[in-house]
C-alpha positions as CSV (number, residue, x, y, z in Angstrom):
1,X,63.3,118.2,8.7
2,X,66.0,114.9,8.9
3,X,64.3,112.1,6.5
4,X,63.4,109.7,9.1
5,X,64.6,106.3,8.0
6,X,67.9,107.9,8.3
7,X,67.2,108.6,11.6
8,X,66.3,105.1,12.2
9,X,68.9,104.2,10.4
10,X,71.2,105.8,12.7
11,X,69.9,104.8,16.0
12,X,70.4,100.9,14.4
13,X,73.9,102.1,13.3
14,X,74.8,103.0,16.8
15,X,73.7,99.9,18.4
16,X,75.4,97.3,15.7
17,X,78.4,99.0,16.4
18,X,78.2,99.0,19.6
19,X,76.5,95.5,20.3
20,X,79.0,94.4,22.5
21,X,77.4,97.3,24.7
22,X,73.9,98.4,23.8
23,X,72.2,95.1,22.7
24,X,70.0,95.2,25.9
25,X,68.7,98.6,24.3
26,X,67.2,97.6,21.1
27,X,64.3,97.5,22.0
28,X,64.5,101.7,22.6
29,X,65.1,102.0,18.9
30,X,61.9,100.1,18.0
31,X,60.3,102.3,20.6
32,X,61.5,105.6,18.7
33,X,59.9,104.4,15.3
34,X,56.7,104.3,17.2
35,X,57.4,108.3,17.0
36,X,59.1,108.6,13.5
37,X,55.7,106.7,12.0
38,X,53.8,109.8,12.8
39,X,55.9,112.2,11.5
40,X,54.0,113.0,8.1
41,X,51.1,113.0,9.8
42,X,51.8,115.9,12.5
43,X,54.0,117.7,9.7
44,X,51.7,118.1,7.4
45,X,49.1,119.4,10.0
46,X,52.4,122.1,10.9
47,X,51.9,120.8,14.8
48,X,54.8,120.2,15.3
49,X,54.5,120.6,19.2
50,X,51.8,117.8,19.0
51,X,54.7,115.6,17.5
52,X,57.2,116.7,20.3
53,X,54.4,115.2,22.6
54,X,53.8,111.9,20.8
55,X,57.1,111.5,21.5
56,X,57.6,112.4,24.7
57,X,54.9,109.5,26.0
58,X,57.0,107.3,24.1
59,X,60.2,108.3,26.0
60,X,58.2,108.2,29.3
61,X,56.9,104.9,28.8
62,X,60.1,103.2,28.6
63,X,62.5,101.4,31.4
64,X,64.3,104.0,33.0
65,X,67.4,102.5,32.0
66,X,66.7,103.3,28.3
67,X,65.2,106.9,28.3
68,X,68.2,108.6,27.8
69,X,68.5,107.0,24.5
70,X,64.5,108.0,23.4
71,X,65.6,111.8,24.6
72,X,69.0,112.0,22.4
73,X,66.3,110.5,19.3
74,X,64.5,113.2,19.4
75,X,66.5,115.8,18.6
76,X,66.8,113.6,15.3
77,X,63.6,115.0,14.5
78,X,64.0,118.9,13.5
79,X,66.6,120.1,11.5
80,X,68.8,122.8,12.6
81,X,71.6,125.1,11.0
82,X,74.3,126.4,12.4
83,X,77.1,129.4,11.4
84,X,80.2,128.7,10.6
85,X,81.6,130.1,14.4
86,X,79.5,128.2,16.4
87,X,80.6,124.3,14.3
88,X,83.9,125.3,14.5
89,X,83.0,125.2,18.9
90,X,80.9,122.4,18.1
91,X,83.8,120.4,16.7
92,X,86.3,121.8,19.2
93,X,85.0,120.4,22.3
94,X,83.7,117.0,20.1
95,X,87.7,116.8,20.2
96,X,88.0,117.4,23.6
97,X,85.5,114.9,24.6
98,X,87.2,112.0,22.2
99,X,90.3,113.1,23.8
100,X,88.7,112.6,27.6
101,X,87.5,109.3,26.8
102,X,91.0,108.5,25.6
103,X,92.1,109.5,29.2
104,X,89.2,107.7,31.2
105,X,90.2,104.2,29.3
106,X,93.9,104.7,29.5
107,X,93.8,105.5,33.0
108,X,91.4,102.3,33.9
109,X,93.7,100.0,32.0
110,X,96.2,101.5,34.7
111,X,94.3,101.0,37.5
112,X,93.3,97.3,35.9
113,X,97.5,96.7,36.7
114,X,97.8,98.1,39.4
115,X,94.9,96.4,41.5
116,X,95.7,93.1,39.7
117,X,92.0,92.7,38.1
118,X,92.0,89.9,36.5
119,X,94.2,88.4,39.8
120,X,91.6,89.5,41.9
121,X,88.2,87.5,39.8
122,X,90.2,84.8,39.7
123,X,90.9,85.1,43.8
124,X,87.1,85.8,44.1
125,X,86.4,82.6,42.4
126,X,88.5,80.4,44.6
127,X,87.2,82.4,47.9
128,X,83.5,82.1,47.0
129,X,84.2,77.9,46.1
130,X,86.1,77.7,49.5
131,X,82.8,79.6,51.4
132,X,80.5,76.8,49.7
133,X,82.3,73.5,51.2
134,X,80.3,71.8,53.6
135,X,83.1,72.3,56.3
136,X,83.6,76.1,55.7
137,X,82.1,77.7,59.1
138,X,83.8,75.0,60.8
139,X,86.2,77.3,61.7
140,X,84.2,80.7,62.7
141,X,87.0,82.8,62.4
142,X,88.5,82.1,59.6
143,X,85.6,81.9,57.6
144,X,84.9,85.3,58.9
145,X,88.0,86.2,57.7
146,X,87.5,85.0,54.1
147,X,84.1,86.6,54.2
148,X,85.7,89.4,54.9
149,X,88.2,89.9,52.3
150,X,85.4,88.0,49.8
151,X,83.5,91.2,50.1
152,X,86.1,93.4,49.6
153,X,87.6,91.9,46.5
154,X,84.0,92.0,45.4
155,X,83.2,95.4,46.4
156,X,87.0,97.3,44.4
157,X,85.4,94.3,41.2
158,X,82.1,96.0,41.1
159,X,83.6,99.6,41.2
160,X,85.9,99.2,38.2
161,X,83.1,97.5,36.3
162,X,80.4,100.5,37.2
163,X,83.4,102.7,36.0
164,X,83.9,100.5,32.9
165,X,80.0,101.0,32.1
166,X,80.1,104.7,32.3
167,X,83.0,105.0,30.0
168,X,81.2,102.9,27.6
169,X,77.9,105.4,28.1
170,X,80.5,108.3,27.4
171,X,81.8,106.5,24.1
172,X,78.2,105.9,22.9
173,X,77.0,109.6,23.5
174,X,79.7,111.0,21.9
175,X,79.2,108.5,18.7
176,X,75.6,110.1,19.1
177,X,77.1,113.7,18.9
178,X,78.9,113.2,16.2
179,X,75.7,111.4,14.3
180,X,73.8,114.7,15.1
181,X,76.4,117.4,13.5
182,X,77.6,118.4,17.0
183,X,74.2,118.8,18.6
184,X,74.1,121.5,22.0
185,X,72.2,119.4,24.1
186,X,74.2,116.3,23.1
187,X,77.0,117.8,23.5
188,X,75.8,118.7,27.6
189,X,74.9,115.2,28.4
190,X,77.9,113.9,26.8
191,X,80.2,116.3,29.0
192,X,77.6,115.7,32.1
193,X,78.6,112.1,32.1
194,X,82.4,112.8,31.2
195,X,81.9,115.0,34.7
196,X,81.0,111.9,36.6
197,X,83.0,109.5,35.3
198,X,86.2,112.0,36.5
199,X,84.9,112.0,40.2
200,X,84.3,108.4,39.7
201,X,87.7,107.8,38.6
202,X,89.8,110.0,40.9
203,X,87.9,108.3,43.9
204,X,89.2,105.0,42.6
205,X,92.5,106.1,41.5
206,X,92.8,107.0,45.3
207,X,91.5,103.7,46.5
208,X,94.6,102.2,44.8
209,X,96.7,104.4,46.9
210,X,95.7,102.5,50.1
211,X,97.7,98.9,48.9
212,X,99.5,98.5,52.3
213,X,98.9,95.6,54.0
214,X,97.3,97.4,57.1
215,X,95.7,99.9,55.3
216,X,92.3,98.4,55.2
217,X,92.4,98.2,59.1
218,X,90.7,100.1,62.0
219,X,93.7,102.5,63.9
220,X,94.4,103.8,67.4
221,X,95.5,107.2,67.1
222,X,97.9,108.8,70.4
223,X,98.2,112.5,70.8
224,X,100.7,113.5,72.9
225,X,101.3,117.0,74.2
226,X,105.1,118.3,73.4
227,X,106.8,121.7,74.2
228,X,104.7,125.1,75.1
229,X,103.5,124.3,78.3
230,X,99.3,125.0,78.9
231,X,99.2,126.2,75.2
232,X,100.8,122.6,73.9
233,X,98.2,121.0,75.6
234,X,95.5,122.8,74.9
235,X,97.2,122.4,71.5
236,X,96.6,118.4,71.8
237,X,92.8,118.8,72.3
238,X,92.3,120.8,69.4
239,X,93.9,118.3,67.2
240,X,91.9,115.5,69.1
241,X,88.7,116.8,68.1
242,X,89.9,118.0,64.6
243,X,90.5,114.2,64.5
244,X,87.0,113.2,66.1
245,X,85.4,115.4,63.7
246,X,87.0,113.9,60.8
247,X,86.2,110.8,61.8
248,X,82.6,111.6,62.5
249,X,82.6,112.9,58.4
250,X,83.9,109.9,57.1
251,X,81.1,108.1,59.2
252,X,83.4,106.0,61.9
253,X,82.9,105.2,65.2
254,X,85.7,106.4,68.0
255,X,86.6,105.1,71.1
256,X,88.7,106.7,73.9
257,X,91.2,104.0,75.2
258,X,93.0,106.7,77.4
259,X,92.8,110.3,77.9
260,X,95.3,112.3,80.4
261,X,93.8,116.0,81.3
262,X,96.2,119.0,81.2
263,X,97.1,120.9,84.7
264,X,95.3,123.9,83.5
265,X,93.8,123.6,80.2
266,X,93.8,121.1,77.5
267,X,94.6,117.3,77.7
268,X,98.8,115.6,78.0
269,X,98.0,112.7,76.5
270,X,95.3,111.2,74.3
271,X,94.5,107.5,73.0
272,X,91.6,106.7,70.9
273,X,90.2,104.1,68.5
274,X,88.7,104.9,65.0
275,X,86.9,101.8,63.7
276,X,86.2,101.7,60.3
277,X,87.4,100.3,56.8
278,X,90.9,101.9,55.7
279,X,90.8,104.0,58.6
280,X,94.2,103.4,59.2
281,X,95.4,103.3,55.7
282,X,93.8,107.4,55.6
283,X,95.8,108.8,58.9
284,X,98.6,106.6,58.9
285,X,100.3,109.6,57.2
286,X,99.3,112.0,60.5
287,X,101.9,110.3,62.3
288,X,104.5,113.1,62.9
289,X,105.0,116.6,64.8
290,X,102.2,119.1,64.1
291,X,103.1,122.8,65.2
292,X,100.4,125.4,65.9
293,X,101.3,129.3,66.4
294,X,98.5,132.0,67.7
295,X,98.3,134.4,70.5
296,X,98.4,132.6,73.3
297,X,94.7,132.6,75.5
298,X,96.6,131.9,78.7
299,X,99.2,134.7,78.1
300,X,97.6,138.0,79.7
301,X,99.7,139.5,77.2
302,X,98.3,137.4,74.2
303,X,101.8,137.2,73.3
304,X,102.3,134.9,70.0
305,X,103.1,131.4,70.9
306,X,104.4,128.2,69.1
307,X,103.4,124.4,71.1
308,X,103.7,121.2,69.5
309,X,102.0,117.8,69.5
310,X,103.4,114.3,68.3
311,X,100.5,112.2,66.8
312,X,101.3,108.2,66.1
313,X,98.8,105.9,64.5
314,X,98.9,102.4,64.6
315,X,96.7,99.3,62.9
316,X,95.0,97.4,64.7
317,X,95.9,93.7,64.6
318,X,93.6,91.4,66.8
319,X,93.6,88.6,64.2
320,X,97.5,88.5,63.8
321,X,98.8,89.4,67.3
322,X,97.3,86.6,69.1
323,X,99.8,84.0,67.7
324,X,102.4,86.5,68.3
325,X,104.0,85.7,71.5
326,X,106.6,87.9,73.8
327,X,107.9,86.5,76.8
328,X,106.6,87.3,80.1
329,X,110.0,88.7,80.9
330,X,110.1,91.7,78.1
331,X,107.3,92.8,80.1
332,X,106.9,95.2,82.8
333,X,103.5,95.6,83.8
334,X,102.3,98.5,86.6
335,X,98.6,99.1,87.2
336,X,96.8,102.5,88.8
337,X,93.8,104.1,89.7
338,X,91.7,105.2,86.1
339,X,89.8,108.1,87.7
340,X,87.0,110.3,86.7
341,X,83.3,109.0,85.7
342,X,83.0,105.6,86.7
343,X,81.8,104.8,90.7
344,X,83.7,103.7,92.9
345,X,84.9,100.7,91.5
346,X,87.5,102.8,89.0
347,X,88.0,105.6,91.5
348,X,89.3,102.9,94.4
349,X,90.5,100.1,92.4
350,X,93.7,99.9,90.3
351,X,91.8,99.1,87.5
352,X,94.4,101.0,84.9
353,X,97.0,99.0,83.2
354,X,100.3,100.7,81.8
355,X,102.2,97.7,79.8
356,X,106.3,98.3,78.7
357,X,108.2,96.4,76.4
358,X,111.5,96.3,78.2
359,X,113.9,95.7,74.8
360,X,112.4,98.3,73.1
361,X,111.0,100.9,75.5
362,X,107.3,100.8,74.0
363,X,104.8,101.3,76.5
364,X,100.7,101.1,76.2
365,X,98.3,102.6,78.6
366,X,94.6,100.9,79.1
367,X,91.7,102.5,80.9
368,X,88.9,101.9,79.0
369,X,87.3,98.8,80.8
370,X,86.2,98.3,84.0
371,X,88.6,95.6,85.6
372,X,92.5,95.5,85.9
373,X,92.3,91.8,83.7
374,X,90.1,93.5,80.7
375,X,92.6,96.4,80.1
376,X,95.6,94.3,80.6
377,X,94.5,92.2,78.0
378,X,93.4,95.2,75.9
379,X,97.1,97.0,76.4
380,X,98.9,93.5,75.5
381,X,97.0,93.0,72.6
382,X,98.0,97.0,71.7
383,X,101.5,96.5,72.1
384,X,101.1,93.3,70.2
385,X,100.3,95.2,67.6
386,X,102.8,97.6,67.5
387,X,105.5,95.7,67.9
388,X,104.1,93.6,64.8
389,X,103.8,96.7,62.7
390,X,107.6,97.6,63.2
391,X,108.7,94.3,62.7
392,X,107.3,94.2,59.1
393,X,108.9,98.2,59.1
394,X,112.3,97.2,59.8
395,X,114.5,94.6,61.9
396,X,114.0,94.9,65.9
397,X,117.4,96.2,65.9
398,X,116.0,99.2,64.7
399,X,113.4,99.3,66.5
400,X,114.2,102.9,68.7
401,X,114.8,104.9,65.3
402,X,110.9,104.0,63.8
403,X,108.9,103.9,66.8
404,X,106.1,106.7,67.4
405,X,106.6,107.8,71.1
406,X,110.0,108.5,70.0
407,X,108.4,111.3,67.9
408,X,110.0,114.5,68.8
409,X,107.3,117.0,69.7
410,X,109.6,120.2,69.1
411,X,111.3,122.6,66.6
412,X,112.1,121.1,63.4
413,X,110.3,118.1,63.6
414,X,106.7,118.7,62.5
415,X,105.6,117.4,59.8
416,X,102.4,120.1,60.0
417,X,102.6,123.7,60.7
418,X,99.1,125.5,61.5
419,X,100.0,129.1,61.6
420,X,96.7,131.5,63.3
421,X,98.8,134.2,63.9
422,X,100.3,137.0,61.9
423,X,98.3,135.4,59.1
424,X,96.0,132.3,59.1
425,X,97.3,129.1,56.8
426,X,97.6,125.2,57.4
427,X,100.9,123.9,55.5
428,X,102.3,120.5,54.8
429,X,106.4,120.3,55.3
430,X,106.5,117.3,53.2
431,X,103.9,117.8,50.2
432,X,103.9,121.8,50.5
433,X,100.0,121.2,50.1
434,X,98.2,124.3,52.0
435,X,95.0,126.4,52.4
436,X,93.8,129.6,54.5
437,X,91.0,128.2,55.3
438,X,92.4,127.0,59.0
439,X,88.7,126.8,60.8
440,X,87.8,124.3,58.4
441,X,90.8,122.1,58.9
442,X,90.4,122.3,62.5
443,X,86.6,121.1,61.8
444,X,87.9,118.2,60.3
445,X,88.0,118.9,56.6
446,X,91.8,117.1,56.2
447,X,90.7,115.3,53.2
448,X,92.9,117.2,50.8
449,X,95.8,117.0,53.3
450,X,95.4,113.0,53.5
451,X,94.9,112.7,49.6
452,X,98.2,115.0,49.0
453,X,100.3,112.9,51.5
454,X,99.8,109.9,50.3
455,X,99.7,110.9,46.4
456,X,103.3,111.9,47.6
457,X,104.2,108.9,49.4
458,X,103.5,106.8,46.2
459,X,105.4,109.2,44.3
């Protein structure tokens, strides 16, 4: 049996060294001598269990917040042996852990530079002084706009510091292992919260990833139907709803701005909105040629077939294209009937708007709203926005080697392949990043697709 005012002792041990960290659970080591008092008494009645017990209330009656602590005392309490194989274990993954906590801080320091910490509490400072002026909602949409980056400098603050406070739980449950001669059970909690803190950690090493300056933004995605005919197209509305179902996953809404149906099967043409935060940051890297090849279900043959799609993503910039200002003669504007659902009104009247910018040969479609003057304004803030995003890409003059409807939906160009036929796989050209699992992919699950292309991109 451990002498018990050592294991007071070391409980008090822990927390002095640790002040910095575990002052706010003292009081769980006053509530363990509660347990240690009746020691004598339960040993020298041999009921054990009963002391077990007495301790167990103890643990249960404390804040939530400091039970773990009462639970790792407790094994304090009967003394255990152990052969010389299973310490030499013991110490072996006590390294491993010190040497994961080493990782865990070294890579938070990283992140720290990278996403400017300090920069960003002292720009939270100045943001949250600026929202408490008299005159701040003065101006509704700029203060919306400080609100707005306000929470999320507040929001990437609070998930280093959560992260920060985990690695700290890690470093104190390992100083508790190595107090307790390598205890089993320690040794599980210590490596259960060394688990979290790497999910934790890879999700925010990720987040820094997305440092564009659009990349926090909503997107409007265009699919576009290339070479193979009925099977290209039908090729287009797979990939639309693979996108729609990814979408739906990461839990943003989608609008259709334009859709185009095949002649046969399938869809030529495809515009949609994905509204959400760092939507476009996540598929701006889905811009490109994908390439499918199967047996073709409108080949009475079922020959194998290859089609193609071009996909182009874009930000979307309301805030910043409305003091950006193109003459009236770069523009050719030509209106049509939208068609389908809708009454008469859409059916009858040219409500569709198709807008061109002459210079550079970019042209937006609008059909979502009901009157010609609501999708004109809808298609000139879209090609507002486009033209803004290649402007900050390169200069205008070259403009017709960056744009996406110049994307070449053929041989040699895709950035994707999706092969369903002789053998199923889903490869990335540029990261080499692949899995068999196609069904999945085309459910949606492009998560590891995403993560590898833009791990790449940084690289």
């Amino acid at each position: 049996m451990v002498v018990v005012a050592h294991g007071l002792s070391v409980c008090r041990n822990v927390v002095a060294r640790r002040h910095g960290v575990l002052a706010r659970r003292l009081v769980c080591c006053q509530m363990v001598h509660s347990c240690l008092n009746s020691l004598d008494d339960f040993t020298e009645a041999g009921d054990t269990g009963g002391l077990r017990r007495r301790c167990m209330s103890t643990v249960w009656a404390a804040p939530s917040s400091c039970r773990w602590i009462h639970r790792r005392s407790l094994w304090l309490l009967p003394a255990r042996s152990f052969s010389s194989d299973t310490a030499h274990s013991d110490v072996t993954s006590l390294n491993s852990l010190k040497k994961m906590l080493e990782e865990f801080q070294r890579r938070l320091d990283d992140v720290r530079k990278v996403m400017d910490y300090s920069g960003m509490v002292e720009e939270a400072m100045v943001l949250e002084a600026d929202a408490g002026q008299d005159t701040f909602w003065d101006d509704p949409d700029k203060a919306q706009s400080v609100m707005q980056s306000l929470s999320t400098i507040k929001e990437d603050i609070k998930c280093i510091d959560h992260i920060d406070s985990r690695i700290d739980d890690l470093e104190v449950a390992i100083d508790l292992v190595e107090l307790e001669d390598a205890d089993e059970a320690g040794m599980l909690e210590a490596a259960a919260i060394g688990r979290d803190v790497e999910k934790e950690m890879t999700q925010l090493e990720f987040r820094c990833l997305l440092s564009g300056p659009f990349d926090e933004r909503s997107a409007v995605m265009t699919i576009q139907a290339g070479a193979g005919g009925t099977d290209a197209q039908d090729w287009a509305q797979m990939l639309e709803r693979m996108y729609l179902r990814w979408a739906e996953r990461r839990g943003y809404a989608t609008t259709i701005l334009d859709r185009v149906a095949g002649d046969e099967a399938g869809i030529k043409s495809v515009e949609f909105e994905v509204k959400g935060k760092f939507a476009y940051g996540y598929l701006t890297g889905e811009k490109g040629t994908h390439r499918l090849v199967r047996q073709s279900p409108f080949n009475a043959k079922a020959a194998r077939q290859t089609s193609f799609a071009a996909v182009e993503v874009m930000p979307e910039l309301d805030d910043i294209v409305a003091d950006v200002d193109i003459p009236e003669t770069d523009i050719e504007v030509s209106t049509m009937r939208s068609g389908g659902a809708g009454g008469q009104n859409v059916n009858k009247v040219e409500t569709a708007v198709r807008m061109k910018h002459i210079p550079t040969g970019i042209a937006v479609k609008c059909t979502e709203e009901r009157s010609q003057a609501q999708n004109k304004a809808k298609a000139l803030a879209l090609l507002k926005a486009k033209l803004q995003v290649i402007a900050r890409e390169k200069q205008l003059a070259e403009v017709a080697e960056i744009r996406g409807d110049m994307v070449k939906a053929e041989w040699g160009q895709q950035v994707r392949n999706y092969i369903l036929h002789p053998y199923k796989l889903v490869k990335d050209v540029r990261t080499q990043h692949e899995t068999s699992n196609v069904s999945s992919v085309l459910d949606g699950d492009i998560d590891a697709f995403i993560e590898a292309v833009l791990r790449h991109g940084h690289d």
